Amino acid sequence: MITSAIIPRPLARLPWRLIFMITGIALFGVIVLYSAAGGSPQPWAMKQGSIFLFFLGAAVAISYVSEATIKALIFPAYAAIVIMLIGVEVLGFAAKGAQRWLDIGPIRLQPSEFMKPAIALTLARFYELVPASEIKKWRAIWPALVILGVPAALILVQPDLGTCLMVVFCGLTVMYLAGVPLWVFLAPAGAVAVAAPFVYQMLHGYQKKRVDTFLDPESDPLGTGYHIAQSKIAIGSGGLSGKGFLNGSQSHLDYLPEGHTDFAFASLVEEWGFIGGTILILAFGAVILWGMRVSINARTRFAQLAAAGLTACIFFYSGINLLMVMGLAPVVGVPLPLISYGGSAVMTVMFCLGLLMALERQQRTVSRLD
Amino acid sequence: MKMESARRFTTTHQSITFSRRMMLLGLGQAGVGAVLIGRLGWLSVAENEHYQLLSESNRVQLIIVPPRRGWIVDRRNKPIAINRSDFRVDIIPDQLERPAQTLTMLRQLLDLPADDFQRVLDELKAAKGYRPVQVAENVPYENYAAVTVRLPEMSGVQPMRGFSRYYPAGPAVGHLIGYVGAASAAEYEKEKNPLLITPGFKIGKEGLEETLESRLRGVPGGQRVELTARGKLVRELEPKPDRSGGTVQLAIDADLQEFTARRMGEESGSCVIMDCMTGDILAMVSMPAYDPNSFSDGIGRTEWKMLSEDERQPLRNKVLNSLYPPGSTIKPMGALAILKAGIDPSQRINCPGGYQLGNRFFRCLGRHGSVDMRRAIAKSCNTYFYAMGNRIGYDNIAPTAKLLGLGAKFDLPVVSQNYGTVPDSAWKAKKFETNRRVVERPDWTSSDTLNASIGQGFLIVNPLQLAVMAARIASGRNVQPMLLGVHDSPAPLLGFDPKHLETVRGGMWEVVNGDGTAGASRLPLEGIQMSGKTGTAQVRRLSASATRGQGGDWKYRDHGLFVFFAPSDKPRYAGAVVIEHGMGGARAAAPVAKDALTFLFDRQKALASLAGLEQQWGGTLAERTQRRAEAIKAAALGAAAVPRA
């Protein structure tokens, strides 16, 4: 918040530090995309910049929505997204071997994107309704598992493993913070370990291959492992300060596949080095820390849980992507928000940030009125 | 669910739980952040050098520039094998955007036959990256131009100018020079040289092309280029120039080689002509032969089938790999051995049409009456050599045979030599040890001597050995056949008594210029005479055929052989001719020698007589080769059409 006589109050009340931070990250992303296109604003940088500005506006607009409105809308919104996910299964068309899009007139909708913030909000709302005394009871657990399980299953069959994992992680984070007993998390973790081989058998061929490649990237250096190998080369060849802007041979000569989308971080580190990469990671860390503060400072249980869940969403987005790009997690197809080219990740993250800003505004206004 | 019944869970508890769990979550997130930064540092700072190298090797590729193959020239620097500029079309797999359309279009533009097209498809499936796959080479200019014009529609197609091996004399040098072809997988495995799998690069596959590979190949150059992952050229870095292979000069006289090959006509056989002073091989012809030009861009299945099924064996180098009983051509050698054994050449033997050995009568070809050595050679009297051979024993003849080069494996840059047998008693005993079914008894018998004395029986040789024998008798020198380089210092003397040599040469003079067996083959030249010795090698036992090998089925007819040297008074050239199933040396082989020698002394005269002969055979060698190639093409089309019908 900036206190100044010149700037009008509504503008001054915006969380400017956060906005500068995310604008900074997005600007870095645009620069990376500019370089990935061989030093050209086309076809990515320009579009990505406009998308960001558009959704920044949307986030600021969302920040004016009151907590009460959010609460009132969340269950219907959740239901609507689940119906859309079913609609994707029924009507969706196959693209890139996966049914992820719903074609409604000129707009291509990817309902699973909305589910990431929605799952956090819905579970926050659900646990707000659960009395404290009931929290350790089965009654407080199974509805949450249904709320989480239905969309997760629908997204998994699309198939979109990355999004499914993120939805599950966001949901589990909210449940964890709500105080659900630990065995709810530990028992399934054990079960997953036991069931993993069976689940593996059920995966799609390309997913299986990704798992195989993760366990042994050298097994397929020209196939799926190629991504990881080239990504590591790009990152590793960057050095402390990088090869310099527009000098990344890995991305410019197309050795790094998806250098503008999922592996944009590798392009970034190749040119900006360890320093550039660390700055970006710290910037994301600052955004997440800001979100966590919103949660800690929240006055209502809903705001508390929702803020934490939305922040977790941003954390998992960036965390999974970075782990994947650096060869610490399987390649599951999660973009790096605000850096990777593509509107949906920007949209989701800005959605989360808009809601977080709304919750934060609420804290301030409420605190003032108290 | 009675786990926490002891204590009521209140809002306060909830708040404590939230704070505690929030802290753990925050710690977890910070931990992930730390891991990420740590990993980033590990990859980009600690392992930087390693990845920088990988990134560099990604970026920079070495494109091999194949060297030009060295020429092969004859003793007068006339080219025998050269490189002709040609057009080729390759595909860069990673740049291929619309494979189906592009390949269909290429197939039409280049008129690719079905099996070639299939090969391209197979190679493309296995190919990756920037390494080009060859679609066609030796593309005619019209087709090449058609491809170039359509290039914008066919990304990934790379028309190029290259070089192909060309042999101006075609089949005339087929067996001698061999041919070149793309390296096989096995050859690549052996050498592991990436040059071998560069499209358009050929290695020697037969003959001198194969044996001289290391001298002809040259050193490949390298074009260091920056390539995209798709193999697109970004920029060229400093290149390393290639070095052409060295020119190799042969002892061969290309004109004589070609003339001799043409002179063989439709016969199946071989001819070797040497400089009998130095050993330089002036001509080494085996006919019929394949056209090495048609091999250099890959040979079709139909052509291969036709060549390998031909009863005249165009794929066999008959000079080095065919073995024959030398027949009477070894009689001069026998005569030298007899002289060496101390027998007076004027001693006479009566020939009543054969020689009685125990209860067996060994036939002669005629009744020669009383003959001395000179006459025995001139008339090719078997009886004389039966009698004299039996008198001195074959163990006294075999050393002379070996001294004259029979049974020898020469130090020549050839792919293989079959060197036959000069038998003696030790050889037979050893042979009996290893194969009792072929040799019925271990001791050398008089009938073995008799058979070997007239060049039959166990004695088998190749035509090159016959030529060397003729050369050594002609010069009395230990000439070694030489294929490479031009030599002018005469070989050292063998140590024969000059008088003995004179006697034998006299007999050989008589064969051609007296009333001998090859009287029809005198050189049509003023003052230059040829000496020689005819021979007939039985293909079947005399008793097995009513015509005694002088007619009937081509493949049962006797081989005709002839060894010779000229000029008779001052020998310079020597050699041997073998005409398979030519029925007799005088009839089939000696005329070839006569014309070849005539060519050496008077080209006009020789070419004029050849023109007449070629008219009878249906055109020159080049014309007949051309006609055969067209027939093969037609047959290949027919063969390809059948399965589809």
PDB file of C-alpha atoms in Angstrom, chain B residues 245-407:
ATOM      1  CA  GLY B 245      43.432 -39.446 -53.052  1.00  0.00           C
ATOM      2  CA  GLY B 246      46.707 -40.020 -54.845  1.00  0.00           C
ATOM      3  CA  THR B 247      46.971 -40.939 -58.486  1.00  0.00           C
ATOM      4  CA  VAL B 248      48.151 -44.485 -58.979  1.00  0.00           C
ATOM      5  CA  GLN B 249      50.076 -45.363 -62.097  1.00  0.00           C
ATOM      6  CA  LEU B 250      49.785 -48.886 -63.370  1.00  0.00           C
ATOM      7  CA  ALA B 251      52.127 -50.885 -65.534  1.00  0.00           C
ATOM      8  CA  ILE B 252      49.123 -51.536 -67.747  1.00  0.00           C
ATOM      9  CA  ASP B 253      48.998 -50.186 -71.283  1.00  0.00           C
ATOM     10  CA  ALA B 254      45.395 -48.997 -71.387  1.00  0.00           C
ATOM     11  CA  ASP B 255      45.180 -49.104 -75.168  1.00  0.00           C
ATOM     12  CA  LEU B 256      46.522 -52.629 -75.325  1.00  0.00           C
ATOM     13  CA  GLN B 257      44.221 -53.650 -72.493  1.00  0.00           C
ATOM     14  CA  GLU B 258      41.213 -52.305 -74.307  1.00  0.00           C
ATOM     15  CA  PHE B 259      42.255 -53.706 -77.653  1.00  0.00           C
ATOM     16  CA  THR B 260      42.819 -57.151 -76.184  1.00  0.00           C
ATOM     17  CA  ALA B 261      39.495 -57.099 -74.374  1.00  0.00           C
ATOM     18  CA  ARG B 262      37.763 -56.180 -77.599  1.00  0.00           C
ATOM     19  CA  ARG B 263      39.716 -58.797 -79.508  1.00  0.00           C
ATOM     20  CA  MET B 264      38.399 -61.511 -77.193  1.00  0.00           C
ATOM     21  CA  GLY B 265      35.051 -60.916 -78.784  1.00  0.00           C
ATOM     22  CA  GLU B 266      32.295 -63.127 -77.518  1.00  0.00           C
ATOM     23  CA  GLU B 267      34.726 -65.712 -76.211  1.00  0.00           C
ATOM     24  CA  SER B 268      35.136 -66.573 -72.585  1.00  0.00           C
ATOM     25  CA  GLY B 269      38.742 -66.399 -71.599  1.00  0.00           C
ATOM     26  CA  SER B 270      41.701 -64.414 -70.498  1.00  0.00           C
ATOM     27  CA  CYS B 271      44.850 -62.859 -71.830  1.00  0.00           C
ATOM     28  CA  VAL B 272      47.936 -61.587 -70.074  1.00  0.00           C
ATOM     29  CA  ILE B 273      50.678 -59.687 -71.856  1.00  0.00           C
ATOM     30  CA  MET B 274      53.871 -58.764 -70.025  1.00  0.00           C
ATOM     31  CA  ASP B 275      57.055 -56.933 -70.636  1.00  0.00           C
ATOM     32  CA  CYS B 276      59.326 -59.965 -70.410  1.00  0.00           C
ATOM     33  CA  MET B 277      62.331 -57.910 -69.340  1.00  0.00           C
ATOM     34  CA  THR B 278      60.810 -55.987 -66.434  1.00  0.00           C
ATOM     35  CA  GLY B 279      57.716 -57.956 -65.548  1.00  0.00           C
ATOM     36  CA  ASP B 280      55.347 -55.043 -66.125  1.00  0.00           C
ATOM     37  CA  ILE B 281      51.915 -56.408 -66.903  1.00  0.00           C
ATOM     38  CA  LEU B 282      50.781 -54.536 -69.993  1.00  0.00           C
ATOM     39  CA  ALA B 283      47.414 -56.158 -70.306  1.00  0.00           C
ATOM     40  CA  MET B 284      45.447 -58.398 -68.024  1.00  0.00           C
ATOM     41  CA  VAL B 285      42.119 -59.183 -69.540  1.00  0.00           C
ATOM     42  CA  SER B 286      39.376 -61.502 -68.449  1.00  0.00           C
ATOM     43  CA  MET B 287      36.298 -61.662 -70.628  1.00  0.00           C
ATOM     44  CA  PRO B 288      33.395 -61.445 -70.656  1.00  0.00           C
ATOM     45  CA  ALA B 289      33.412 -58.873 -67.908  1.00  0.00           C
ATOM     46  CA  TYR B 290      30.933 -56.739 -66.106  1.00  0.00           C
ATOM     47  CA  ASP B 291      30.860 -53.026 -66.769  1.00  0.00           C
ATOM     48  CA  PRO B 292      32.308 -51.419 -63.625  1.00  0.00           C
ATOM     49  CA  ASN B 293      30.468 -48.214 -64.520  1.00  0.00           C
ATOM     50  CA  SER B 294      27.152 -49.879 -63.956  1.00  0.00           C
ATOM     51  CA  PHE B 295      28.370 -51.163 -60.584  1.00  0.00           C
ATOM     52  CA  SER B 296      29.490 -47.818 -59.232  1.00  0.00           C
ATOM     53  CA  ASP B 297      25.953 -46.554 -58.766  1.00  0.00           C
ATOM     54  CA  GLY B 298      24.683 -49.814 -57.388  1.00  0.00           C
ATOM     55  CA  ILE B 299      23.709 -52.804 -59.433  1.00  0.00           C
ATOM     56  CA  GLY B 300      20.132 -53.945 -59.886  1.00  0.00           C
ATOM     57  CA  ARG B 301      18.963 -57.363 -58.854  1.00  0.00           C
ATOM     58  CA  THR B 302      18.164 -58.341 -62.404  1.00  0.00           C
ATOM     59  CA  GLU B 303      21.587 -57.361 -63.670  1.00  0.00           C
ATOM     60  CA  TRP B 304      23.259 -59.253 -60.859  1.00  0.00           C
ATOM     61  CA  LYS B 305      21.169 -62.310 -61.588  1.00  0.00           C
ATOM     62  CA  MET B 306      21.964 -62.191 -65.276  1.00  0.00           C
ATOM     63  CA  LEU B 307      25.668 -61.800 -64.583  1.00  0.00           C
ATOM     64  CA  SER B 308      25.874 -64.549 -62.009  1.00  0.00           C
ATOM     65  CA  GLU B 309      23.860 -67.003 -64.062  1.00  0.00           C
ATOM     66  CA  ASP B 310      25.802 -66.451 -67.284  1.00  0.00           C
ATOM     67  CA  GLU B 311      27.692 -69.680 -68.125  1.00  0.00           C
ATOM     68  CA  ARG B 312      30.608 -67.586 -69.366  1.00  0.00           C
ATOM     69  CA  GLN B 313      31.057 -66.275 -65.838  1.00  0.00           C
ATOM     70  CA  PRO B 314      31.477 -62.544 -66.361  1.00  0.00           C
ATOM     71  CA  LEU B 315      31.933 -62.102 -62.616  1.00  0.00           C
ATOM     72  CA  ARG B 316      34.995 -64.324 -62.461  1.00  0.00           C
ATOM     73  CA  ASN B 317      38.470 -62.969 -62.963  1.00  0.00           C
ATOM     74  CA  LYS B 318      39.736 -65.799 -65.124  1.00  0.00           C
ATOM     75  CA  VAL B 319      43.303 -64.530 -65.141  1.00  0.00           C
ATOM     76  CA  LEU B 320      43.769 -65.078 -61.438  1.00  0.00           C
ATOM     77  CA  ASN B 321      41.005 -67.327 -60.263  1.00  0.00           C
ATOM     78  CA  SER B 322      40.443 -69.864 -63.021  1.00  0.00           C
ATOM     79  CA  LEU B 323      42.717 -72.881 -63.042  1.00  0.00           C
ATOM     80  CA  TYR B 324      43.334 -75.027 -66.093  1.00  0.00           C
ATOM     81  CA  PRO B 325      45.483 -77.966 -67.017  1.00  0.00           C
ATOM     82  CA  PRO B 326      48.074 -76.103 -69.092  1.00  0.00           C
ATOM     83  CA  GLY B 327      48.183 -78.811 -71.776  1.00  0.00           C
ATOM     84  CA  SER B 328      51.032 -78.623 -74.220  1.00  0.00           C
ATOM     85  CA  THR B 329      51.872 -75.027 -73.336  1.00  0.00           C
ATOM     86  CA  ILE B 330      54.204 -76.339 -70.648  1.00  0.00           C
ATOM     87  CA  LYS B 331      56.238 -78.395 -73.100  1.00  0.00           C
ATOM     88  CA  PRO B 332      58.913 -75.667 -73.462  1.00  0.00           C
ATOM     89  CA  MET B 333      59.246 -75.749 -69.683  1.00  0.00           C
ATOM     90  CA  GLY B 334      59.489 -79.546 -69.836  1.00  0.00           C
ATOM     91  CA  ALA B 335      62.129 -79.226 -72.519  1.00  0.00           C
ATOM     92  CA  LEU B 336      64.203 -76.936 -70.292  1.00  0.00           C
ATOM     93  CA  ALA B 337      63.978 -79.479 -67.497  1.00  0.00           C
ATOM     94  CA  ILE B 338      65.001 -82.260 -69.824  1.00  0.00           C
ATOM     95  CA  LEU B 339      67.976 -80.231 -71.010  1.00  0.00           C
ATOM     96  CA  LYS B 340      68.894 -79.441 -67.449  1.00  0.00           C
ATOM     97  CA  ALA B 341      68.836 -83.162 -66.724  1.00  0.00           C
ATOM     98  CA  GLY B 342      71.606 -83.473 -69.266  1.00  0.00           C
ATOM     99  CA  ILE B 343      69.774 -84.922 -72.208  1.00  0.00           C
ATOM    100  CA  ASP B 344      71.011 -83.937 -75.629  1.00  0.00           C
ATOM    101  CA  PRO B 345      68.331 -81.996 -77.528  1.00  0.00           C
ATOM    102  CA  SER B 346      69.245 -83.697 -80.738  1.00  0.00           C
ATOM    103  CA  GLN B 347      68.454 -87.095 -79.327  1.00  0.00           C
ATOM    104  CA  ARG B 348      65.523 -88.526 -81.233  1.00  0.00           C
ATOM    105  CA  ILE B 349      62.443 -90.341 -80.067  1.00  0.00           C
ATOM    106  CA  ASN B 350      60.255 -92.299 -82.409  1.00  0.00           C
ATOM    107  CA  CYS B 351      56.606 -91.375 -82.232  1.00  0.00           C
ATOM    108  CA  PRO B 352      54.353 -94.128 -83.450  1.00  0.00           C
ATOM    109  CA  GLY B 353      51.259 -92.243 -82.244  1.00  0.00           C
ATOM    110  CA  GLY B 354      51.776 -92.825 -78.567  1.00  0.00           C
ATOM    111  CA  TYR B 355      53.869 -94.244 -75.790  1.00  0.00           C
ATOM    112  CA  GLN B 356      53.576 -97.687 -74.269  1.00  0.00           C
ATOM    113  CA  LEU B 357      53.886 -97.688 -70.475  1.00  0.00           C
ATOM    114  CA  GLY B 358      53.384-101.177 -69.116  1.00  0.00           C
ATOM    115  CA  ASN B 359      50.000-102.289 -70.337  1.00  0.00           C
ATOM    116  CA  ARG B 360      48.796 -98.736 -70.953  1.00  0.00           C
ATOM    117  CA  PHE B 361      49.183 -96.835 -74.186  1.00  0.00           C
ATOM    118  CA  PHE B 362      49.484 -93.058 -73.800  1.00  0.00           C
ATOM    119  CA  ARG B 363      48.279 -91.384 -76.943  1.00  0.00           C
ATOM    120  CA  CYS B 364      49.927 -88.708 -78.958  1.00  0.00           C
ATOM    121  CA  LEU B 365      47.927 -86.346 -81.191  1.00  0.00           C
ATOM    122  CA  GLY B 366      49.525 -87.732 -84.285  1.00  0.00           C
ATOM    123  CA  ARG B 367      52.211 -90.001 -85.675  1.00  0.00           C
ATOM    124  CA  HIS B 368      55.283 -87.835 -85.739  1.00  0.00           C
ATOM    125  CA  GLY B 369      57.875 -90.449 -86.510  1.00  0.00           C
ATOM    126  CA  SER B 370      61.356 -89.628 -85.366  1.00  0.00           C
ATOM    127  CA  VAL B 371      61.474 -86.289 -83.507  1.00  0.00           C
ATOM    128  CA  ASP B 372      64.158 -84.315 -81.721  1.00  0.00           C
ATOM    129  CA  MET B 373      63.405 -81.686 -79.099  1.00  0.00           C
ATOM    130  CA  ARG B 374      62.910 -78.774 -81.473  1.00  0.00           C
ATOM    131  CA  ARG B 375      60.561 -80.774 -83.634  1.00  0.00           C
ATOM    132  CA  ALA B 376      58.766 -82.188 -80.607  1.00  0.00           C
ATOM    133  CA  ILE B 377      57.963 -78.658 -79.463  1.00  0.00           C
ATOM    134  CA  ALA B 378      56.976 -77.512 -82.933  1.00  0.00           C
ATOM    135  CA  LYS B 379      54.680 -80.447 -83.525  1.00  0.00           C
ATOM    136  CA  SER B 380      53.652 -80.720 -79.887  1.00  0.00           C
ATOM    137  CA  CYS B 381      54.614 -84.381 -79.862  1.00  0.00           C
ATOM    138  CA  ASN B 382      53.375 -86.021 -76.700  1.00  0.00           C
ATOM    139  CA  THR B 383      55.431 -89.164 -77.186  1.00  0.00           C
ATOM    140  CA  TYR B 384      58.717 -87.267 -76.930  1.00  0.00           C
ATOM    141  CA  PHE B 385      57.724 -85.680 -73.629  1.00  0.00           C
ATOM    142  CA  TYR B 386      56.247 -88.940 -72.312  1.00  0.00           C
ATOM    143  CA  ALA B 387      59.490 -90.698 -73.025  1.00  0.00           C
ATOM    144  CA  MET B 388      61.859 -87.990 -71.809  1.00  0.00           C
ATOM    145  CA  GLY B 389      59.713 -87.185 -68.787  1.00  0.00           C
ATOM    146  CA  ASN B 390      59.655 -90.813 -67.817  1.00  0.00           C
ATOM    147  CA  ARG B 391      63.379 -91.018 -68.300  1.00  0.00           C
ATOM    148  CA  ILE B 392      64.271 -88.158 -65.913  1.00  0.00           C
ATOM    149  CA  GLY B 393      61.281 -88.446 -63.572  1.00  0.00           C
ATOM    150  CA  TYR B 394      58.848 -85.743 -62.644  1.00  0.00           C
ATOM    151  CA  ASP B 395      60.695 -84.766 -59.486  1.00  0.00           C
ATOM    152  CA  ASN B 396      63.335 -83.399 -61.885  1.00  0.00           C
ATOM    153  CA  ILE B 397      60.751 -81.456 -63.861  1.00  0.00           C
ATOM    154  CA  ALA B 398      58.746 -79.903 -61.011  1.00  0.00           C
ATOM    155  CA  PRO B 399      61.612 -77.625 -59.791  1.00  0.00           C
ATOM    156  CA  THR B 400      61.914 -76.112 -63.257  1.00  0.00           C
ATOM    157  CA  ALA B 401      58.150 -75.635 -63.389  1.00  0.00           C
ATOM    158  CA  LYS B 402      58.310 -73.773 -60.098  1.00  0.00           C
ATOM    159  CA  LEU B 403      61.356 -71.800 -61.221  1.00  0.00           C
ATOM    160  CA  LEU B 404      59.338 -70.597 -64.196  1.00  0.00           C
ATOM    161  CA  GLY B 405      56.506 -69.413 -62.024  1.00  0.00           C
ATOM    162  CA  LEU B 406      54.048 -72.269 -62.205  1.00  0.00           C
ATOM    163  CA  GLY B 407      52.241 -72.876 -58.908  1.00  0.00           C
TER     164      GLY B 407
END
